[in-house]
Amino acid sequence: GTRSRSGRERDTSILIRNLPVPDRQRLCQHLDSLDVWLQLAQFVKLHPEDVEKIRHKMRLGFSPSDEFLTVWGGQYDHSAYNLFALFQKMSLHHAMRLIMDHVDEKYHKYIPKSMP
Amino acid sequence: DGDGSMHAKYTRTTELRRVEDNDIYKLSSFLNINDSWRKLMARIPKGLDAKASSAPGALNYDFVVRNSGLKYTAQHISQIDDYAKAEPHKSISQIMIDEWKTSGQQNERPTVGVLLQLLVQADLFSAANFVAQDFLNEPKPERPADGPAAHLSLDLSEDMDID
């Protein structure tokens, strides 16, 4: 199963909406350069009207990844740990590295080693 | 009441119009996220017996809506947009709550318990967690197992080098 509910250790990581702005900007630049916002939105099963809203904001020049974080993190109150888990499931390893300081150190071993 | 926690500021049967302005203001900041107030307003049932529906699990949402329908239409929601233009010092969610909290017959006046159940029903977990913890001193509501509100965990099963 890709959406495991097992291993529900106490999640003490910060909420996505409380990520420091510079970290969030660096993350969004990276995700935008990969153009993966729609895959992220589909993986977490965002409602079609929210996907449309992100698309609309993107046409207006806003970062679609930032809008994705506003919806999934903002409305649903998900944490940096949940985001880290989402990146793992999508094999976005560099994105995992960009937010690793915001999840417990014991999870850092789940980031695959970077290629030389 | 028997349904409120010892040190909670409000109980589930506290009417929203009895909630302090400053708390409504904080609530509305959560409802401003991603137009959450629209999603809430669109789901409010008509003719709800608010007091009887306040306790945990007491609001049988599908049954109530099937029998009585919804309180607000798309036209009401766009009216809130118009009011907001006329009152730029207020947040749009605050205007929506102000309309809802004084509406209806006495037994229809929304309570904190009804609000919380409707927030969960609408998948508005930032607002729901805030109401549960700050208003009621209760644990965060249970998340659905599937969909955008579901909890995501790391896959710990892969073979990893353990140091």
PDB file of C-alpha atoms in Angstrom:
ATOM      1  CA  GLY A   1       0.000   0.000   0.000  1.00  0.00           C
ATOM      2  CA  THR A   2       1.292   3.443  -0.888  1.00  0.00           C
ATOM      3  CA  ARG A   3      -0.900   5.292   1.598  1.00  0.00           C
ATOM      4  CA  SER A   4       0.191   3.493   4.733  1.00  0.00           C
ATOM      5  CA  ARG A   5      -1.469   4.447   7.964  1.00  0.00           C
ATOM      6  CA  SER A   6       0.872   2.263   9.947  1.00  0.00           C
ATOM      7  CA  GLY A   7       3.833   3.602  11.846  1.00  0.00           C
ATOM      8  CA  ARG A   8       1.864   6.473  13.323  1.00  0.00           C
ATOM      9  CA  GLU A   9       4.618   7.853  15.489  1.00  0.00           C
ATOM     10  CA  ARG A  10       3.778  11.119  17.193  1.00  0.00           C
ATOM     11  CA  ASP A  11       4.270  13.775  14.554  1.00  0.00           C
ATOM     12  CA  THR A  12       6.000  16.756  16.147  1.00  0.00           C
ATOM     13  CA  SER A  13       7.061  18.469  12.908  1.00  0.00           C
ATOM     14  CA  ILE A  14       5.866  21.970  12.069  1.00  0.00           C
ATOM     15  CA  LEU A  15       2.826  22.566   9.901  1.00  0.00           C
ATOM     16  CA  ILE A  16       3.388  23.235   6.199  1.00  0.00           C
ATOM     17  CA  ARG A  17       1.784  26.651   6.584  1.00  0.00           C
ATOM     18  CA  ASN A  18       4.405  27.520   9.214  1.00  0.00           C
ATOM     19  CA  LEU A  19       7.446  26.635   7.073  1.00  0.00           C
ATOM     20  CA  PRO A  20       9.908  29.557   7.018  1.00  0.00           C
ATOM     21  CA  VAL A  21       9.336  31.665   3.896  1.00  0.00           C
ATOM     22  CA  PRO A  22      12.880  31.255   2.443  1.00  0.00           C
ATOM     23  CA  ASP A  23      12.663  27.447   2.780  1.00  0.00           C
ATOM     24  CA  ARG A  24       9.225  27.415   1.200  1.00  0.00           C
ATOM     25  CA  GLN A  25      10.406  29.612  -1.684  1.00  0.00           C
ATOM     26  CA  ARG A  26      13.438  27.410  -2.358  1.00  0.00           C
ATOM     27  CA  LEU A  27      11.213  24.330  -2.310  1.00  0.00           C
ATOM     28  CA  CYS A  28       8.623  25.870  -4.655  1.00  0.00           C
ATOM     29  CA  GLN A  29      11.274  26.999  -7.152  1.00  0.00           C
ATOM     30  CA  HIS A  30      12.568  23.439  -7.237  1.00  0.00           C
ATOM     31  CA  LEU A  31       9.100  21.845  -7.609  1.00  0.00           C
ATOM     32  CA  ASP A  32       8.102  24.400 -10.275  1.00  0.00           C
ATOM     33  CA  SER A  33      11.275  23.645 -12.255  1.00  0.00           C
ATOM     34  CA  LEU A  34      10.276  19.955 -12.227  1.00  0.00           C
ATOM     35  CA  ASP A  35       6.660  20.877 -13.069  1.00  0.00           C
ATOM     36  CA  VAL A  36       5.227  18.260 -10.694  1.00  0.00           C
ATOM     37  CA  TRP A  37       2.402  20.182  -9.002  1.00  0.00           C
ATOM     38  CA  LEU A  38      -0.337  18.333 -10.882  1.00  0.00           C
ATOM     39  CA  GLN A  39       1.140  14.934 -10.005  1.00  0.00           C
ATOM     40  CA  LEU A  40       1.286  15.992  -6.343  1.00  0.00           C
ATOM     41  CA  ALA A  41      -2.294  17.248  -6.471  1.00  0.00           C
ATOM     42  CA  GLN A  42      -3.506  14.034  -8.081  1.00  0.00           C
ATOM     43  CA  PHE A  43      -1.595  11.818  -5.654  1.00  0.00           C
ATOM     44  CA  VAL A  44      -3.240  13.426  -2.605  1.00  0.00           C
ATOM     45  CA  LYS A  45      -6.591  13.444  -4.485  1.00  0.00           C
ATOM     46  CA  LEU A  46      -7.248  17.189  -4.334  1.00  0.00           C
ATOM     47  CA  HIS A  47     -10.789  18.026  -5.413  1.00  0.00           C
ATOM     48  CA  PRO A  48     -11.147  19.061  -9.091  1.00  0.00           C
ATOM     49  CA  GLU A  49     -12.204  22.613  -8.154  1.00  0.00           C
ATOM     50  CA  ASP A  50      -8.987  23.065  -6.162  1.00  0.00           C
ATOM     51  CA  VAL A  51      -6.908  21.751  -9.078  1.00  0.00           C
ATOM     52  CA  GLU A  52      -8.679  24.251 -11.338  1.00  0.00           C
ATOM     53  CA  LYS A  53      -7.987  27.044  -8.872  1.00  0.00           C
ATOM     54  CA  ILE A  54      -4.258  26.204  -8.893  1.00  0.00           C
ATOM     55  CA  ARG A  55      -4.270  26.165 -12.696  1.00  0.00           C
ATOM     56  CA  HIS A  56      -5.981  29.556 -12.720  1.00  0.00           C
ATOM     57  CA  LYS A  57      -3.417  31.048 -10.314  1.00  0.00           C
ATOM     58  CA  MET A  58      -0.618  29.625 -12.458  1.00  0.00           C
ATOM     59  CA  ARG A  59      -2.006  31.430 -15.536  1.00  0.00           C
ATOM     60  CA  LEU A  60      -1.913  34.647 -13.489  1.00  0.00           C
ATOM     61  CA  GLY A  61       1.795  34.090 -12.890  1.00  0.00           C
ATOM     62  CA  PHE A  62       1.743  32.568  -9.390  1.00  0.00           C
ATOM     63  CA  SER A  63       3.830  29.530  -8.439  1.00  0.00           C
ATOM     64  CA  PRO A  64       1.573  26.456  -8.798  1.00  0.00           C
ATOM     65  CA  SER A  65       3.635  24.562  -6.210  1.00  0.00           C
ATOM     66  CA  ASP A  66       3.127  27.382  -3.730  1.00  0.00           C
ATOM     67  CA  GLU A  67      -0.620  27.283  -4.411  1.00  0.00           C
ATOM     68  CA  PHE A  68      -0.557  23.521  -3.924  1.00  0.00           C
ATOM     69  CA  LEU A  69       1.060  24.005  -0.493  1.00  0.00           C
ATOM     70  CA  THR A  70      -1.544  26.649   0.370  1.00  0.00           C
ATOM     71  CA  VAL A  71      -4.384  24.247  -0.402  1.00  0.00           C
ATOM     72  CA  TRP A  72      -3.005  20.938   0.890  1.00  0.00           C
ATOM     73  CA  GLY A  73      -1.065  22.423   3.805  1.00  0.00           C
ATOM     74  CA  GLY A  74      -3.374  25.340   4.565  1.00  0.00           C
ATOM     75  CA  GLN A  75      -6.853  23.886   4.398  1.00  0.00           C
ATOM     76  CA  TYR A  76      -6.002  20.353   5.542  1.00  0.00           C
ATOM     77  CA  ASP A  77      -3.455  21.253   8.240  1.00  0.00           C
ATOM     78  CA  HIS A  78      -0.795  18.812   7.019  1.00  0.00           C
ATOM     79  CA  SER A  79       2.712  18.876   8.517  1.00  0.00           C
ATOM     80  CA  ALA A  80       6.276  18.958   7.176  1.00  0.00           C
ATOM     81  CA  TYR A  81       6.413  15.226   8.004  1.00  0.00           C
ATOM     82  CA  ASN A  82       3.357  14.558   5.798  1.00  0.00           C
ATOM     83  CA  LEU A  83       5.008  16.554   2.989  1.00  0.00           C
ATOM     84  CA  PHE A  84       8.275  14.634   3.465  1.00  0.00           C
ATOM     85  CA  ALA A  85       6.285  11.376   3.172  1.00  0.00           C
ATOM     86  CA  LEU A  86       4.554  12.646   0.025  1.00  0.00           C
ATOM     87  CA  PHE A  87       7.929  13.459  -1.572  1.00  0.00           C
ATOM     88  CA  GLN A  88       9.187   9.984  -0.690  1.00  0.00           C
ATOM     89  CA  LYS A  89       6.181   8.368  -2.376  1.00  0.00           C
ATOM     90  CA  MET A  90       6.735  10.530  -5.485  1.00  0.00           C
ATOM     91  CA  SER A  91      10.528   9.830  -5.470  1.00  0.00           C
ATOM     92  CA  LEU A  92      11.263  13.566  -5.159  1.00  0.00           C
ATOM     93  CA  HIS A  93      14.506  13.025  -3.286  1.00  0.00           C
ATOM     94  CA  HIS A  94      15.970  16.494  -3.629  1.00  0.00           C
ATOM     95  CA  ALA A  95      12.680  17.956  -2.358  1.00  0.00           C
ATOM     96  CA  MET A  96      13.030  15.671   0.693  1.00  0.00           C
ATOM     97  CA  ARG A  97      16.502  17.124   1.254  1.00  0.00           C
ATOM     98  CA  LEU A  98      15.169  20.697   1.023  1.00  0.00           C
ATOM     99  CA  ILE A  99      12.808  20.173   3.990  1.00  0.00           C
ATOM    100  CA  MET A 100      14.830  17.624   5.998  1.00  0.00           C
ATOM    101  CA  ASP A 101      15.650  20.172   8.720  1.00  0.00           C
ATOM    102  CA  HIS A 102      11.939  20.351   9.539  1.00  0.00           C
ATOM    103  CA  VAL A 103      11.449  16.621  10.213  1.00  0.00           C
ATOM    104  CA  ASP A 104      12.916  14.492  12.992  1.00  0.00           C
ATOM    105  CA  GLU A 105      16.510  13.441  12.385  1.00  0.00           C
ATOM    106  CA  LYS A 106      15.567   9.759  12.672  1.00  0.00           C
ATOM    107  CA  TYR A 107      13.771  10.028   9.306  1.00  0.00           C
ATOM    108  CA  HIS A 108      16.781  11.442   7.439  1.00  0.00           C
ATOM    109  CA  LYS A 109      17.978   7.934   6.594  1.00  0.00           C
ATOM    110  CA  TYR A 110      14.980   7.515   4.277  1.00  0.00           C
ATOM    111  CA  ILE A 111      16.422  10.100   1.894  1.00  0.00           C
ATOM    112  CA  PRO A 112      18.342   8.148  -0.763  1.00  0.00           C
ATOM    113  CA  LYS A 113      21.983   9.155  -1.164  1.00  0.00           C
ATOM    114  CA  SER A 114      22.508  11.738  -3.886  1.00  0.00           C
ATOM    115  CA  MET A 115      24.250  10.662  -7.066  1.00  0.00           C
ATOM    116  CA  PRO A 116      27.815  11.899  -7.589  1.00  0.00           C
TER     117      PRO A 116
ATOM    118  CA  ASP B   1     -23.380  20.049  29.985  1.00  0.00           C
ATOM    119  CA  GLY B   2     -21.255  16.980  30.442  1.00  0.00           C
ATOM    120  CA  ASP B   3     -19.881  17.373  26.927  1.00  0.00           C
ATOM    121  CA  GLY B   4     -17.347  20.123  27.531  1.00  0.00           C
ATOM    122  CA  SER B   5     -13.850  19.746  28.905  1.00  0.00           C
ATOM    123  CA  MET B   6     -12.883  21.161  32.281  1.00  0.00           C
ATOM    124  CA  HIS B   7     -10.776  24.053  31.117  1.00  0.00           C
ATOM    125  CA  ALA B   8     -12.407  24.711  27.773  1.00  0.00           C
ATOM    126  CA  LYS B   9     -13.375  28.248  26.913  1.00  0.00           C
ATOM    127  CA  TYR B  10     -16.668  27.123  25.343  1.00  0.00           C
ATOM    128  CA  THR B  11     -18.818  23.997  25.235  1.00  0.00           C
ATOM    129  CA  ARG B  12     -20.312  22.325  22.191  1.00  0.00           C
ATOM    130  CA  THR B  13     -23.679  23.917  22.971  1.00  0.00           C
ATOM    131  CA  THR B  14     -22.289  27.461  23.189  1.00  0.00           C
ATOM    132  CA  GLU B  15     -23.994  29.506  20.463  1.00  0.00           C
ATOM    133  CA  LEU B  16     -21.601  31.085  17.984  1.00  0.00           C
ATOM    134  CA  ARG B  17     -23.074  34.511  18.755  1.00  0.00           C
ATOM    135  CA  ARG B  18     -21.851  34.027  22.362  1.00  0.00           C
ATOM    136  CA  VAL B  19     -18.263  33.409  21.205  1.00  0.00           C
ATOM    137  CA  GLU B  20     -15.953  36.367  21.808  1.00  0.00           C
ATOM    138  CA  ASP B  21     -15.264  38.606  18.813  1.00  0.00           C
ATOM    139  CA  ASN B  22     -11.550  37.975  19.085  1.00  0.00           C
ATOM    140  CA  ASP B  23     -12.118  34.216  18.797  1.00  0.00           C
ATOM    141  CA  ILE B  24     -14.422  34.673  15.795  1.00  0.00           C
ATOM    142  CA  TYR B  25     -11.666  36.802  14.282  1.00  0.00           C
ATOM    143  CA  LYS B  26      -9.123  33.987  14.756  1.00  0.00           C
ATOM    144  CA  LEU B  27     -11.561  31.427  13.366  1.00  0.00           C
ATOM    145  CA  SER B  28     -12.179  33.594  10.324  1.00  0.00           C
ATOM    146  CA  SER B  29      -8.449  33.725   9.564  1.00  0.00           C
ATOM    147  CA  PHE B  30      -8.565  29.929   9.142  1.00  0.00           C
ATOM    148  CA  LEU B  31     -11.722  30.157   7.043  1.00  0.00           C
ATOM    149  CA  ASN B  32     -10.022  32.666   4.727  1.00  0.00           C
ATOM    150  CA  ILE B  33      -7.525  29.972   3.661  1.00  0.00           C
ATOM    151  CA  ASN B  34      -8.349  28.678   0.188  1.00  0.00           C
ATOM    152  CA  ASP B  35     -11.877  30.171   0.390  1.00  0.00           C
ATOM    153  CA  SER B  36     -12.782  27.691   3.126  1.00  0.00           C
ATOM    154  CA  TRP B  37     -15.741  29.872   4.198  1.00  0.00           C
ATOM    155  CA  ARG B  38     -17.443  29.195   0.841  1.00  0.00           C
ATOM    156  CA  LYS B  39     -17.075  25.442   1.334  1.00  0.00           C
ATOM    157  CA  LEU B  40     -18.532  25.749   4.833  1.00  0.00           C
ATOM    158  CA  MET B  41     -21.410  28.030   3.829  1.00  0.00           C
ATOM    159  CA  ALA B  42     -22.386  25.774   0.922  1.00  0.00           C
ATOM    160  CA  ARG B  43     -22.826  22.826   3.318  1.00  0.00           C
ATOM    161  CA  ILE B  44     -24.927  24.367   6.094  1.00  0.00           C
ATOM    162  CA  PRO B  45     -28.193  22.395   6.413  1.00  0.00           C
ATOM    163  CA  LYS B  46     -31.562  24.114   6.516  1.00  0.00           C
ATOM    164  CA  GLY B  47     -33.768  24.026   9.627  1.00  0.00           C
ATOM    165  CA  LEU B  48     -31.191  22.360  11.837  1.00  0.00           C
ATOM    166  CA  ASP B  49     -32.002  21.669  15.492  1.00  0.00           C
ATOM    167  CA  ALA B  50     -28.647  23.072  16.583  1.00  0.00           C
ATOM    168  CA  LYS B  51     -28.813  22.227  20.290  1.00  0.00           C
ATOM    169  CA  ALA B  52     -29.768  18.602  19.606  1.00  0.00           C
ATOM    170  CA  SER B  53     -27.011  18.299  16.973  1.00  0.00           C
ATOM    171  CA  SER B  54     -24.181  19.761  19.052  1.00  0.00           C
ATOM    172  CA  ALA B  55     -22.768  16.685  20.808  1.00  0.00           C
ATOM    173  CA  PRO B  56     -20.026  14.586  19.152  1.00  0.00           C
ATOM    174  CA  GLY B  57     -21.548  12.571  16.304  1.00  0.00           C
ATOM    175  CA  ALA B  58     -25.039  13.990  16.956  1.00  0.00           C
ATOM    176  CA  LEU B  59     -25.261  15.731  13.588  1.00  0.00           C
ATOM    177  CA  ASN B  60     -26.415  13.128  11.085  1.00  0.00           C
ATOM    178  CA  TYR B  61     -25.448  15.286   8.124  1.00  0.00           C
ATOM    179  CA  ASP B  62     -26.666  13.206   5.189  1.00  0.00           C
ATOM    180  CA  PHE B  63     -30.009  12.524   6.852  1.00  0.00           C
ATOM    181  CA  VAL B  64     -30.608  16.193   7.725  1.00  0.00           C
ATOM    182  CA  VAL B  65     -29.702  17.462   4.252  1.00  0.00           C
ATOM    183  CA  ARG B  66     -31.788  14.781   2.526  1.00  0.00           C
ATOM    184  CA  ASN B  67     -34.800  15.781   4.601  1.00  0.00           C
ATOM    185  CA  SER B  68     -34.481  19.562   4.821  1.00  0.00           C
ATOM    186  CA  GLY B  69     -32.025  20.634   2.134  1.00  0.00           C
ATOM    187  CA  LEU B  70     -29.376  23.334   2.350  1.00  0.00           C
ATOM    188  CA  LYS B  71     -29.720  26.716   4.009  1.00  0.00           C
ATOM    189  CA  TYR B  72     -27.751  28.844   1.549  1.00  0.00           C
ATOM    190  CA  THR B  73     -27.708  28.994  -2.241  1.00  0.00           C
ATOM    191  CA  ALA B  74     -24.941  30.149  -4.593  1.00  0.00           C
ATOM    192  CA  GLN B  75     -26.767  33.473  -4.701  1.00  0.00           C
ATOM    193  CA  HIS B  76     -26.433  33.906  -0.924  1.00  0.00           C
ATOM    194  CA  ILE B  77     -22.727  33.153  -1.217  1.00  0.00           C
ATOM    195  CA  SER B  78     -22.223  35.812  -3.878  1.00  0.00           C
ATOM    196  CA  GLN B  79     -24.152  38.238  -1.657  1.00  0.00           C
ATOM    197  CA  ILE B  80     -21.418  37.756   0.946  1.00  0.00           C
ATOM    198  CA  ASP B  81     -18.891  38.754  -1.744  1.00  0.00           C
ATOM    199  CA  ASP B  82     -20.890  41.959  -2.271  1.00  0.00           C
ATOM    200  CA  TYR B  83     -21.101  42.746   1.459  1.00  0.00           C
ATOM    201  CA  ALA B  84     -17.347  42.225   1.703  1.00  0.00           C
ATOM    202  CA  LYS B  85     -16.729  44.897  -0.932  1.00  0.00           C
ATOM    203  CA  ALA B  86     -18.783  47.330   1.168  1.00  0.00           C
ATOM    204  CA  GLU B  87     -16.915  46.453   4.394  1.00  0.00           C
ATOM    205  CA  PRO B  88     -13.227  46.311   3.480  1.00  0.00           C
ATOM    206  CA  HIS B  89     -12.114  46.457   7.121  1.00  0.00           C
ATOM    207  CA  LYS B  90     -13.720  43.059   7.824  1.00  0.00           C
ATOM    208  CA  SER B  91     -12.558  39.696   6.521  1.00  0.00           C
ATOM    209  CA  ILE B  92     -15.009  37.956   4.223  1.00  0.00           C
ATOM    210  CA  SER B  93     -15.201  34.926   6.526  1.00  0.00           C
ATOM    211  CA  GLN B  94     -16.106  37.184   9.416  1.00  0.00           C
ATOM    212  CA  ILE B  95     -19.001  38.587   7.387  1.00  0.00           C
ATOM    213  CA  MET B  96     -20.165  35.055   6.591  1.00  0.00           C
ATOM    214  CA  ILE B  97     -20.020  33.997  10.263  1.00  0.00           C
ATOM    215  CA  ASP B  98     -21.817  37.196  11.303  1.00  0.00           C
ATOM    216  CA  GLU B  99     -24.660  36.373   8.914  1.00  0.00           C
ATOM    217  CA  TRP B 100     -24.902  32.720   9.962  1.00  0.00           C
ATOM    218  CA  LYS B 101     -24.614  33.172  13.736  1.00  0.00           C
ATOM    219  CA  THR B 102     -27.697  35.376  14.061  1.00  0.00           C
ATOM    220  CA  SER B 103     -29.816  33.608  11.443  1.00  0.00           C
ATOM    221  CA  GLY B 104     -32.855  31.409  11.906  1.00  0.00           C
ATOM    222  CA  GLN B 105     -35.173  30.532  14.778  1.00  0.00           C
ATOM    223  CA  GLN B 106     -33.756  30.274  18.266  1.00  0.00           C
ATOM    224  CA  ASN B 107     -33.169  26.498  18.078  1.00  0.00           C
ATOM    225  CA  GLU B 108     -31.470  26.896  14.679  1.00  0.00           C
ATOM    226  CA  ARG B 109     -28.777  29.267  15.937  1.00  0.00           C
ATOM    227  CA  PRO B 110     -25.474  27.576  15.244  1.00  0.00           C
ATOM    228  CA  THR B 111     -23.386  26.250  18.118  1.00  0.00           C
ATOM    229  CA  VAL B 112     -19.682  25.468  18.447  1.00  0.00           C
ATOM    230  CA  GLY B 113     -20.493  21.736  18.260  1.00  0.00           C
ATOM    231  CA  VAL B 114     -22.438  22.127  15.010  1.00  0.00           C
ATOM    232  CA  LEU B 115     -19.656  24.284  13.568  1.00  0.00           C
ATOM    233  CA  LEU B 116     -17.016  21.664  14.400  1.00  0.00           C
ATOM    234  CA  GLN B 117     -18.969  18.816  12.804  1.00  0.00           C
ATOM    235  CA  LEU B 118     -19.653  20.861   9.664  1.00  0.00           C
ATOM    236  CA  LEU B 119     -15.952  21.801   9.388  1.00  0.00           C
ATOM    237  CA  VAL B 120     -14.992  18.112   9.484  1.00  0.00           C
ATOM    238  CA  GLN B 121     -17.770  17.297   7.013  1.00  0.00           C
ATOM    239  CA  ALA B 122     -16.320  19.932   4.633  1.00  0.00           C
ATOM    240  CA  ASP B 123     -12.713  18.677   5.083  1.00  0.00           C
ATOM    241  CA  LEU B 124     -11.665  22.034   6.593  1.00  0.00           C
ATOM    242  CA  PHE B 125      -9.134  20.576   9.007  1.00  0.00           C
ATOM    243  CA  SER B 126      -7.144  23.711   9.867  1.00  0.00           C
ATOM    244  CA  ALA B 127     -10.320  25.375  11.102  1.00  0.00           C
ATOM    245  CA  ALA B 128     -11.628  22.141  12.683  1.00  0.00           C
ATOM    246  CA  ASN B 129      -8.391  21.525  14.606  1.00  0.00           C
ATOM    247  CA  PHE B 130      -8.422  25.124  15.814  1.00  0.00           C
ATOM    248  CA  VAL B 131     -12.027  24.896  17.072  1.00  0.00           C
ATOM    249  CA  ALA B 132     -11.443  21.498  18.741  1.00  0.00           C
ATOM    250  CA  GLN B 133      -8.276  22.585  20.535  1.00  0.00           C
ATOM    251  CA  ASP B 134      -8.732  26.291  21.237  1.00  0.00           C
ATOM    252  CA  PHE B 135     -12.485  26.526  21.763  1.00  0.00           C
ATOM    253  CA  LEU B 136     -13.257  23.108  23.286  1.00  0.00           C
ATOM    254  CA  ASN B 137      -9.925  21.836  24.638  1.00  0.00           C
ATOM    255  CA  GLU B 138     -10.617  18.566  22.822  1.00  0.00           C
ATOM    256  CA  PRO B 139      -8.208  16.426  20.742  1.00  0.00           C
ATOM    257  CA  LYS B 140      -8.028  17.051  17.003  1.00  0.00           C
ATOM    258  CA  PRO B 141     -10.877  15.353  15.103  1.00  0.00           C
ATOM    259  CA  GLU B 142     -10.240  12.023  13.388  1.00  0.00           C
ATOM    260  CA  ARG B 143      -9.119  12.306   9.768  1.00  0.00           C
ATOM    261  CA  PRO B 144     -10.661  10.260   6.947  1.00  0.00           C
ATOM    262  CA  ALA B 145      -8.559   7.302   5.746  1.00  0.00           C
ATOM    263  CA  ASP B 146      -8.637   8.490   2.136  1.00  0.00           C
ATOM    264  CA  GLY B 147      -8.722  11.720   0.142  1.00  0.00           C
ATOM    265  CA  PRO B 148      -6.838  15.013   0.560  1.00  0.00           C
ATOM    266  CA  ALA B 149      -7.321  15.166   4.345  1.00  0.00           C
ATOM    267  CA  ALA B 150      -5.834  11.695   4.969  1.00  0.00           C
ATOM    268  CA  HIS B 151      -2.635  11.384   6.999  1.00  0.00           C
ATOM    269  CA  LEU B 152       0.427  10.417   4.906  1.00  0.00           C
ATOM    270  CA  SER B 153       3.212   8.351   6.505  1.00  0.00           C
ATOM    271  CA  LEU B 154       6.700   7.515   5.340  1.00  0.00           C
ATOM    272  CA  ASP B 155       7.151   4.046   3.877  1.00  0.00           C
ATOM    273  CA  LEU B 156       9.481   2.534   6.447  1.00  0.00           C
ATOM    274  CA  SER B 157       9.476  -0.903   4.840  1.00  0.00           C
ATOM    275  CA  GLU B 158      12.192  -0.330   2.241  1.00  0.00           C
ATOM    276  CA  ASP B 159      15.618  -1.810   2.901  1.00  0.00           C
ATOM    277  CA  MET B 160      17.678   0.985   4.352  1.00  0.00           C
ATOM    278  CA  ASP B 161      21.135   1.101   5.836  1.00  0.00           C
ATOM    279  CA  ILE B 162      20.535   1.457   9.544  1.00  0.00           C
ATOM    280  CA  ASP B 163      23.507   3.029  11.272  1.00  0.00           C
TER     281      ASP B 163
END
